[in-house]
PDB file of C-alpha atoms and ligand atoms in Angstrom:
ATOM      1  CA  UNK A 207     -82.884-231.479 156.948  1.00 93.00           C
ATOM      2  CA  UNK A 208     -84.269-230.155 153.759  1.00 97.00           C
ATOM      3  CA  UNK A 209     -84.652-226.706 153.425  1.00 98.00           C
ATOM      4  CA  UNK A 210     -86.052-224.449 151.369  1.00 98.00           C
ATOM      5  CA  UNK A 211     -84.466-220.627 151.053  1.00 98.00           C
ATOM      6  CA  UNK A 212     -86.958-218.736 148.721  1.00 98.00           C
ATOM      7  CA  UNK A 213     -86.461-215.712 146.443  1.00 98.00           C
ATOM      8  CA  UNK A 214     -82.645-215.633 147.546  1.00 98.00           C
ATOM      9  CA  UNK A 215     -80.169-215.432 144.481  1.00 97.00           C
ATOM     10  CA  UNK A 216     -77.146-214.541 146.971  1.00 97.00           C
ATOM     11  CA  UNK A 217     -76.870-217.712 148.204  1.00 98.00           C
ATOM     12  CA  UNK A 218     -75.885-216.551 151.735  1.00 98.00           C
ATOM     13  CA  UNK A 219     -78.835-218.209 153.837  1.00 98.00           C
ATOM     14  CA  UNK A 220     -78.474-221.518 151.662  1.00 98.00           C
ATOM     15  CA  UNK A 221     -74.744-221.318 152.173  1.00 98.00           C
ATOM     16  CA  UNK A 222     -75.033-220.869 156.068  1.00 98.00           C
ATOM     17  CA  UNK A 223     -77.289-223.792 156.089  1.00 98.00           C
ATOM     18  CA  UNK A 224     -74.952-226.705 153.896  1.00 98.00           C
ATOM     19  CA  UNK A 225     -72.383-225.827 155.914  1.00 97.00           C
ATOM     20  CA  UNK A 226     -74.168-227.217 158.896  1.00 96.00           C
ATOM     21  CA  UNK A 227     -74.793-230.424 156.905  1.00 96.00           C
ATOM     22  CA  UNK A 228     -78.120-229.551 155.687  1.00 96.00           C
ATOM     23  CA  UNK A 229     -79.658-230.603 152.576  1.00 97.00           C
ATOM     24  CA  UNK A 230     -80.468-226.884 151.210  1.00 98.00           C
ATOM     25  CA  UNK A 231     -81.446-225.044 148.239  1.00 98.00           C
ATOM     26  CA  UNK A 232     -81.925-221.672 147.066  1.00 98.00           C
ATOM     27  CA  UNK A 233     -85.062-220.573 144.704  1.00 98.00           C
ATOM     28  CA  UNK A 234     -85.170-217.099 142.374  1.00 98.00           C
ATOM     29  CA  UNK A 235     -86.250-215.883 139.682  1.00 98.00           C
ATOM     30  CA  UNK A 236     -82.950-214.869 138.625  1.00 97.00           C
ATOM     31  CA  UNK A 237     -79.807-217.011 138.681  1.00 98.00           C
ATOM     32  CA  UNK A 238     -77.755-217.707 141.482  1.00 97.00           C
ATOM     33  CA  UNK A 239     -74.835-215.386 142.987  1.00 96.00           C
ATOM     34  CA  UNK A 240     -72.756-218.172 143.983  1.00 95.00           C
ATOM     35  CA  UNK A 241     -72.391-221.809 143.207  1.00 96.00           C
ATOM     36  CA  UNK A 242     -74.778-223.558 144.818  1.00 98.00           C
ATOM     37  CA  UNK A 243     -77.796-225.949 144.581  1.00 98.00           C
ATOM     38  CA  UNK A 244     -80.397-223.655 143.099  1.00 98.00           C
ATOM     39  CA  UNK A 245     -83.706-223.860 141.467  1.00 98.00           C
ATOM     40  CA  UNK A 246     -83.863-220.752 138.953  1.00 98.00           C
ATOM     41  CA  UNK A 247     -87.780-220.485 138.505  1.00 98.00           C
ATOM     42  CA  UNK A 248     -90.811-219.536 140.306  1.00 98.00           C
ATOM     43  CA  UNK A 249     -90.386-220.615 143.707  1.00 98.00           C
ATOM     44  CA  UNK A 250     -94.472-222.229 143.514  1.00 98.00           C
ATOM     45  CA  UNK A 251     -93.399-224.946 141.304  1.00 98.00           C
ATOM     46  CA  UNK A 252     -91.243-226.810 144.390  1.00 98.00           C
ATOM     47  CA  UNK A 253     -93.316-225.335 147.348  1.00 98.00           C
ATOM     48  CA  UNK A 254     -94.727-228.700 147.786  1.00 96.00           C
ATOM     49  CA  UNK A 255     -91.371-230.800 147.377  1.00 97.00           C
ATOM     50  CA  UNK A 256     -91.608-231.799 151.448  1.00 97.00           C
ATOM     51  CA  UNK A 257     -89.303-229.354 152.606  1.00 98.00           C
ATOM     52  CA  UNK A 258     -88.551-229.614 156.313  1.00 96.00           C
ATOM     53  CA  UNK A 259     -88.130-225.897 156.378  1.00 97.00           C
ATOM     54  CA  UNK A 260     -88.629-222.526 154.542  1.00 98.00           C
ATOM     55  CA  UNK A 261     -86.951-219.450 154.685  1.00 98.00           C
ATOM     56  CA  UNK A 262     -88.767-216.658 152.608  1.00 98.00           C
ATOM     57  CA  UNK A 263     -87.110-213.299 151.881  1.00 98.00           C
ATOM     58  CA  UNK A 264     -90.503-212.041 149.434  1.00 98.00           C
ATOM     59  CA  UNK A 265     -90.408-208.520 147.636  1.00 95.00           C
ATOM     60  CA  UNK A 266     -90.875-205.740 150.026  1.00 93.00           C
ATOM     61  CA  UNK A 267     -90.520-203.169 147.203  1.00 90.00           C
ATOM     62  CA  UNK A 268     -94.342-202.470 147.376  1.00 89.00           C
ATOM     63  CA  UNK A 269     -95.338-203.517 150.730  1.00 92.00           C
ATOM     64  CA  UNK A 270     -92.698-202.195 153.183  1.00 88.00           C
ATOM     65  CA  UNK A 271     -93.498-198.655 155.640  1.00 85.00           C
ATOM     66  CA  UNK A 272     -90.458-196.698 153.531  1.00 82.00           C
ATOM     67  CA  UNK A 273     -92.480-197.342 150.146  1.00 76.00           C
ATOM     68  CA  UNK A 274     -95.951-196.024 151.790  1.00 75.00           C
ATOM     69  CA  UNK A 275     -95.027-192.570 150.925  1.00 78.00           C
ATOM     70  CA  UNK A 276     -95.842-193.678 147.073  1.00 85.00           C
ATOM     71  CA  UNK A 277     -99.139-194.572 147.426  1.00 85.00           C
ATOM     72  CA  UNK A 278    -100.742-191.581 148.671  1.00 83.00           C
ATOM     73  CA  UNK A 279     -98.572-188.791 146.572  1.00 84.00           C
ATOM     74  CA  UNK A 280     -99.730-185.392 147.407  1.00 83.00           C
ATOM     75  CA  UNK A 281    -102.446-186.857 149.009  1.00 83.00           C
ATOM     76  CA  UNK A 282    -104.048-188.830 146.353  1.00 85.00           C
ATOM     77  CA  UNK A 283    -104.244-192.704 146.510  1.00 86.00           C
ATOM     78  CA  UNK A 284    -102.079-194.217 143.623  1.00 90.00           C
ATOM     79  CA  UNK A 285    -104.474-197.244 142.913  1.00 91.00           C
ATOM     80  CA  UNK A 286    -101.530-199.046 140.519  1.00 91.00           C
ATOM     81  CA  UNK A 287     -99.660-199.156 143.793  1.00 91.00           C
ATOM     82  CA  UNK A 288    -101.855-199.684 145.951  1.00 91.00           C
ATOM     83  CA  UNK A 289    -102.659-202.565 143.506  1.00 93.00           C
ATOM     84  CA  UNK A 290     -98.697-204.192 143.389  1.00 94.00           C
ATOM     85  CA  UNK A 291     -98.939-203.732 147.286  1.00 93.00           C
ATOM     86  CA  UNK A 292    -102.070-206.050 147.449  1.00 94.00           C
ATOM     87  CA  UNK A 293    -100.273-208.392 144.827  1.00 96.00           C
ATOM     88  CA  UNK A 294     -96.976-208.163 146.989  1.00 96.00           C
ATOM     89  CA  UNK A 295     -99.182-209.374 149.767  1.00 97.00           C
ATOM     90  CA  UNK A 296    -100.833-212.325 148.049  1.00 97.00           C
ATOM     91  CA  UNK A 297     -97.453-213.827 147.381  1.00 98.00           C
ATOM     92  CA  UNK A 298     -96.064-213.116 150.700  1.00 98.00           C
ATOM     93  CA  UNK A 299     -99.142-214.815 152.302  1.00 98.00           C
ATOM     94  CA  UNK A 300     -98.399-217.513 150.186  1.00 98.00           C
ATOM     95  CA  UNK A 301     -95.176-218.207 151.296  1.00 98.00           C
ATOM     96  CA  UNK A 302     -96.461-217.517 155.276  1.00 98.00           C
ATOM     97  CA  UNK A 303     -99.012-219.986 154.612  1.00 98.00           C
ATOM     98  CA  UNK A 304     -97.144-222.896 152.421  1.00 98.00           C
ATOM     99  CA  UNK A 305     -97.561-226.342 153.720  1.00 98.00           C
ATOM    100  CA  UNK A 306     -94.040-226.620 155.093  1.00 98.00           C
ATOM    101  CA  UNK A 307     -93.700-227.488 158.928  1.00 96.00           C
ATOM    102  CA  UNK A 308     -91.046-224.668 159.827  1.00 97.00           C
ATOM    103  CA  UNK A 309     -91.461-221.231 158.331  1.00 98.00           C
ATOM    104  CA  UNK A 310     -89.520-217.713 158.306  1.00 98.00           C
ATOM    105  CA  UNK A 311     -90.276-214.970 156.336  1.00 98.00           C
ATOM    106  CA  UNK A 312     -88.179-211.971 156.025  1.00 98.00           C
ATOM    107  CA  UNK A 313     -88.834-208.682 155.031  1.00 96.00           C
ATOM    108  CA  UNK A 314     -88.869-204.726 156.165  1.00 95.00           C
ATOM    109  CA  UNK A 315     -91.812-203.245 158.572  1.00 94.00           C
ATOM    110  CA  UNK A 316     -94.812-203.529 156.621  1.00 93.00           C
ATOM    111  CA  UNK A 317     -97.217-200.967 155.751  1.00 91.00           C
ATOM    112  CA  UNK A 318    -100.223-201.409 158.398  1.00 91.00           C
ATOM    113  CA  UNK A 319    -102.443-200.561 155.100  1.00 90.00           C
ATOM    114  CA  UNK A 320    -101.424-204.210 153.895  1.00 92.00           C
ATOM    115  CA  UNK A 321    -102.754-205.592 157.098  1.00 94.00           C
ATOM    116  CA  UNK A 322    -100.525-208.345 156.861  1.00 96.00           C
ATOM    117  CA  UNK A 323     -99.795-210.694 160.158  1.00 97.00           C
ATOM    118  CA  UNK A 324     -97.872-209.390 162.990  1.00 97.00           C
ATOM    119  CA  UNK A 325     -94.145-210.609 162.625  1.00 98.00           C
ATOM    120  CA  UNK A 326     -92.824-212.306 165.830  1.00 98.00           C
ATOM    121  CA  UNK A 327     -89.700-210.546 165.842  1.00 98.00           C
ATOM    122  CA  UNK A 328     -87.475-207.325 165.050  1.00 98.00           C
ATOM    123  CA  UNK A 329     -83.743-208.150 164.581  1.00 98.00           C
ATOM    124  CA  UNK A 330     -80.780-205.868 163.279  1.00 96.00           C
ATOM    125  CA  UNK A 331     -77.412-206.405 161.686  1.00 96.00           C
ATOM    126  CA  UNK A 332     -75.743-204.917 164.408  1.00 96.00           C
ATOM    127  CA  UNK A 333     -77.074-207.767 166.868  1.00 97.00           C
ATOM    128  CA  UNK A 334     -75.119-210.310 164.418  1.00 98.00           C
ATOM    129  CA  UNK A 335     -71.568-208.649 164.084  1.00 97.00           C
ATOM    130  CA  UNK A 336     -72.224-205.940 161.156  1.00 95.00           C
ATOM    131  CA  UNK A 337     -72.559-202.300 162.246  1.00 95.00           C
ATOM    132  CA  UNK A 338     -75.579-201.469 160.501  1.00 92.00           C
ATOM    133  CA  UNK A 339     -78.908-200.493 161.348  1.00 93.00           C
ATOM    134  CA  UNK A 340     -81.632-202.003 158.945  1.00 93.00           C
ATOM    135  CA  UNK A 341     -85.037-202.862 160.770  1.00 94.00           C
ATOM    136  CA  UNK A 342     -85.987-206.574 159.573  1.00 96.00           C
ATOM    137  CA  UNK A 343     -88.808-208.101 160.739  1.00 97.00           C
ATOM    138  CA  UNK A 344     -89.337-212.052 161.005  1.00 98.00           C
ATOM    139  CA  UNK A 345     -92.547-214.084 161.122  1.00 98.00           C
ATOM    140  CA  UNK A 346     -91.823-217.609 162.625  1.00 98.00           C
ATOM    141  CA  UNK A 347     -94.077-220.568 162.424  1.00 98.00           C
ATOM    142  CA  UNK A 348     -92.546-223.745 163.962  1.00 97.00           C
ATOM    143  CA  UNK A 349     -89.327-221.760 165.111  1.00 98.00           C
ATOM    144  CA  UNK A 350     -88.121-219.843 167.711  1.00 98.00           C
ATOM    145  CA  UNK A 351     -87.270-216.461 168.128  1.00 98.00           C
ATOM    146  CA  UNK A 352     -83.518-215.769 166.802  1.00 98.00           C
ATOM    147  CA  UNK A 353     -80.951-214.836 169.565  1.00 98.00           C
ATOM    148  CA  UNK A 354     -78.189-212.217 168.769  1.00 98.00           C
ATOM    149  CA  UNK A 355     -74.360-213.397 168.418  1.00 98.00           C
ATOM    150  CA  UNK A 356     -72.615-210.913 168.601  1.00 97.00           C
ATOM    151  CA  UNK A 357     -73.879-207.380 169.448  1.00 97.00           C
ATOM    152  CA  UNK A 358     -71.558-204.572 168.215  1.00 96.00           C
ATOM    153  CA  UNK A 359     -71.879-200.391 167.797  1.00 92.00           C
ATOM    154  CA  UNK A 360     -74.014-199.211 164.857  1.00 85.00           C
ATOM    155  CA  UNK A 361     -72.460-196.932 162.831  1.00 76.00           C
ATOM    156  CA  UNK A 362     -73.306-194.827 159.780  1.00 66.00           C
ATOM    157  CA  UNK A 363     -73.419-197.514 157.084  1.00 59.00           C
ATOM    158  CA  UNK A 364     -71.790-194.960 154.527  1.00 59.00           C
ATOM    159  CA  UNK A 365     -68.713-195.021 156.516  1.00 59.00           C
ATOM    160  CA  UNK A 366     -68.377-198.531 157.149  1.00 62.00           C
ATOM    161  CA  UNK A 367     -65.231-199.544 155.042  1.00 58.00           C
ATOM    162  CA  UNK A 368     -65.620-201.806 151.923  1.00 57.00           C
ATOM    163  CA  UNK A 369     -69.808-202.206 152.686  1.00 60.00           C
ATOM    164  CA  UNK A 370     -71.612-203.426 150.157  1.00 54.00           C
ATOM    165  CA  UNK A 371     -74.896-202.425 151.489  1.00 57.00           C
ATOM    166  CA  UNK A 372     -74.646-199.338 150.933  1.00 58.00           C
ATOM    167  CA  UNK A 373     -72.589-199.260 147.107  1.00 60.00           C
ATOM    168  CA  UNK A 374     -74.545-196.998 144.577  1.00 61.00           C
ATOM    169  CA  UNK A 375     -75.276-198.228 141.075  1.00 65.00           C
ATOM    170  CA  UNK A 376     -77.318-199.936 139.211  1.00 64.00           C
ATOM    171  CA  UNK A 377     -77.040-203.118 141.694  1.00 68.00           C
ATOM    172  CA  UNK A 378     -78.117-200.760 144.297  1.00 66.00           C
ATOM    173  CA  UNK A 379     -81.245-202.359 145.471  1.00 69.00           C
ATOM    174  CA  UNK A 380     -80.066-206.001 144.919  1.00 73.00           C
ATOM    175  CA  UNK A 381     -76.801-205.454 147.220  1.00 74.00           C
ATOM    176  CA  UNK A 382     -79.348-203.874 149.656  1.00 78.00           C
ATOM    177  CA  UNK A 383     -81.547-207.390 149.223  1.00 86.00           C
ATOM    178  CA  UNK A 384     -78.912-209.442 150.560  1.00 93.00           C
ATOM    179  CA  UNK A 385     -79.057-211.460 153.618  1.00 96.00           C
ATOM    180  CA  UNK A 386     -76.255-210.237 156.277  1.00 96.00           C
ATOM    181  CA  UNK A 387     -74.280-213.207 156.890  1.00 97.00           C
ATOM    182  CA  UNK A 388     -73.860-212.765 160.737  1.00 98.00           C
ATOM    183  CA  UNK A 389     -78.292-213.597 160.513  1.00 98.00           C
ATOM    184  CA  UNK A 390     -77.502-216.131 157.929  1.00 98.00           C
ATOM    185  CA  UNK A 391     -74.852-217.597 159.783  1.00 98.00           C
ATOM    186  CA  UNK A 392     -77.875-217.890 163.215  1.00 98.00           C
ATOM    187  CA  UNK A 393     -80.767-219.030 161.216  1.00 98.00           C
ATOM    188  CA  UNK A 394     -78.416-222.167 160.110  1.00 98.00           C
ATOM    189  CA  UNK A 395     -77.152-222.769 163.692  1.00 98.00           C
ATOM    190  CA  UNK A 396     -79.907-222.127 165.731  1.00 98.00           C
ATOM    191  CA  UNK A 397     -82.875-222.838 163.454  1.00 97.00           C
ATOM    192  CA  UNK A 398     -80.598-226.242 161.988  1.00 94.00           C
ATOM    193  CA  UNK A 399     -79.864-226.874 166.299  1.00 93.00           C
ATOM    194  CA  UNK A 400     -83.667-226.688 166.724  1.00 94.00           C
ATOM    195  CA  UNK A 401     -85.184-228.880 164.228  1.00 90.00           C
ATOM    196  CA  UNK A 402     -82.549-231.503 165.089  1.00 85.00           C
ATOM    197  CA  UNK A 403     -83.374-231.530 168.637  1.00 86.00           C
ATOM    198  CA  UNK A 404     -87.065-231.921 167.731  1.00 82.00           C
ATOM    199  CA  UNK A 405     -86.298-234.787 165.641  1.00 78.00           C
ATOM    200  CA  UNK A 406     -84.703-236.402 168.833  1.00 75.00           C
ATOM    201  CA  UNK A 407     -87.009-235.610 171.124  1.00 74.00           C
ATOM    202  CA  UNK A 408     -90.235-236.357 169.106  1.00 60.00           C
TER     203      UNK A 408
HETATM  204  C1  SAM B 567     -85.878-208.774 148.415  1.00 65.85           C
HETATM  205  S1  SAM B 567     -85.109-209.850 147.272  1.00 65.85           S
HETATM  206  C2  SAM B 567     -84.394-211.006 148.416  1.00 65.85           C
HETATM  207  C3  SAM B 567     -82.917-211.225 148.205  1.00 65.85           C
HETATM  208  C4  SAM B 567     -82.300-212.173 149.222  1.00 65.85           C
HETATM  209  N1  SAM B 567     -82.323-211.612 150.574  1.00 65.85           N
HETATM  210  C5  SAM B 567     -80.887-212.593 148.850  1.00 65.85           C
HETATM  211  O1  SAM B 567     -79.962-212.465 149.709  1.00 65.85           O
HETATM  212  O2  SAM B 567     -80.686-213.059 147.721  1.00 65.85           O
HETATM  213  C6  SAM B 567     -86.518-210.676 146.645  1.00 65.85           C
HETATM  214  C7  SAM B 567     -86.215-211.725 145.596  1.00 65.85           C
HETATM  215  O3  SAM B 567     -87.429-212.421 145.268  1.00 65.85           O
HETATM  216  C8  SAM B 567     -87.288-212.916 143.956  1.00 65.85           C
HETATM  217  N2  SAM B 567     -88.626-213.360 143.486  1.00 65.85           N
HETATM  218  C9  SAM B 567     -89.704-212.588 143.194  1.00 65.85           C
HETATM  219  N3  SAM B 567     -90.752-213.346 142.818  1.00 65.85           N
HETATM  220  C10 SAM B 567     -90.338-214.638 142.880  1.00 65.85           C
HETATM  221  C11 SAM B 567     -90.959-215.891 142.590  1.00 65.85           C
HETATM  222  N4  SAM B 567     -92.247-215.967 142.181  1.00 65.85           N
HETATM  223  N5  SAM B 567     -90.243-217.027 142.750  1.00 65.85           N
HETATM  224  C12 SAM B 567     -88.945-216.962 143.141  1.00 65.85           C
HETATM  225  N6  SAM B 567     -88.302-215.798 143.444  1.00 65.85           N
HETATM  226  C13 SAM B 567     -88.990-214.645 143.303  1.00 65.85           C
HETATM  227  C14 SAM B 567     -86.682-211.732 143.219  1.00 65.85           C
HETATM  228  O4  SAM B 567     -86.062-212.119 142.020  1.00 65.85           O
HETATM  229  C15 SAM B 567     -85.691-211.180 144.272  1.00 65.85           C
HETATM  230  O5  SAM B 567     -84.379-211.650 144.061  1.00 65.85           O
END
């Protein structure tokens, strides 16, 4: 299958999905993490290069519920952010509504003042092996619902040894970007499973 992981420079989700045997690339603005087929560019200029299926991980900076706080400080409506929300939700509806048969898009709970779509699903790190709490939503079109692989105790993610979620630094918000692999790792199998028994079947 061919498949489309946009705005990912880790490489995790693309990784998760050769290693089934799929036909994957990764798309971002900046260049890629790890070794991989990547296309380092705007991810519009090969949204129409017949992808079987996307998977979309869009900014959240300006659109998710923890950044709301921003646009009303002390009680007055910052219209600059209010402005990159309405631009963060342009491109994300974009990406929701790209002519691709099997969509996901990732990203945080949403402010409601976005009004974007309802996402179809909540999952957590901790339901795929990693001992971390971080709310991530999922809106599926074409897919179903992911299924948790391994469901282990959350703990504080400052005291989970050698995590790279939660390292300071200037890399701070990119290593808190990054795809955990354990969700990686079930896209690929279950999403990849899917679309190949739907090829039988149709
Ligand atoms: C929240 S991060 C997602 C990181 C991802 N989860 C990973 O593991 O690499 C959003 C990414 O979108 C990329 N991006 C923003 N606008 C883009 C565009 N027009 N085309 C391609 N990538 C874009 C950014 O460079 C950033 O790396």
């Amino acid at each position: 299958m061919k498949v489309l992981v946009a705005c990912e420079y880790s490489g995790v989700v693309r990784d998760a999905f050769i290693a089934q045997g799929h036909d994957a690339w990764s798309c971002d603005l900046l260049p890629t993490d790890s070794p991989g087929p990547h296309y380092k560019g705007d991810v519009r200029d090969v949204l129409d290069n017949d992808w079987d299926l996307m998977v979309a991980h869009p900014p959240c900076t300006y659109l998710s519920n923890a950044g709301a706080r921003f646009l009303y400080p002390k009680g007055k409506l910052n219209r600059a952010r209010l402005k990159l929300g309405m631009e963060g939700k342009e491109f994300f509806m974009l990406l929701y509504n790209a002519n691709i048969p099997r969509i996901a898009v990732e990203n945080p709970t949403p402010s409601t003042v976005f009004g974007l779509p309802r996402h179809t699903q909540v999952v957590q790190p901790y339901e795929f092996g990693h001992p971390v709490q971080k709310r991530t939503c999922l809106w599926l079109k074409g897919l179903p619902p992911l299924r948790p692989t391994r469901v282990v105790r959350q703990r504080q993610s400052s005291k989970v040894p050698g995590n790279w979620f939660n390292k300071g630094g200037k890399d701070r918000q990119k290593n808190r970007a990054k795809t955990f692999e354990g969700i990686a790792k079930a896209m690929a199998s279950q999403w990849g499973a899917f679309l190949q028994q739907e090829r039988i079947t149709v």
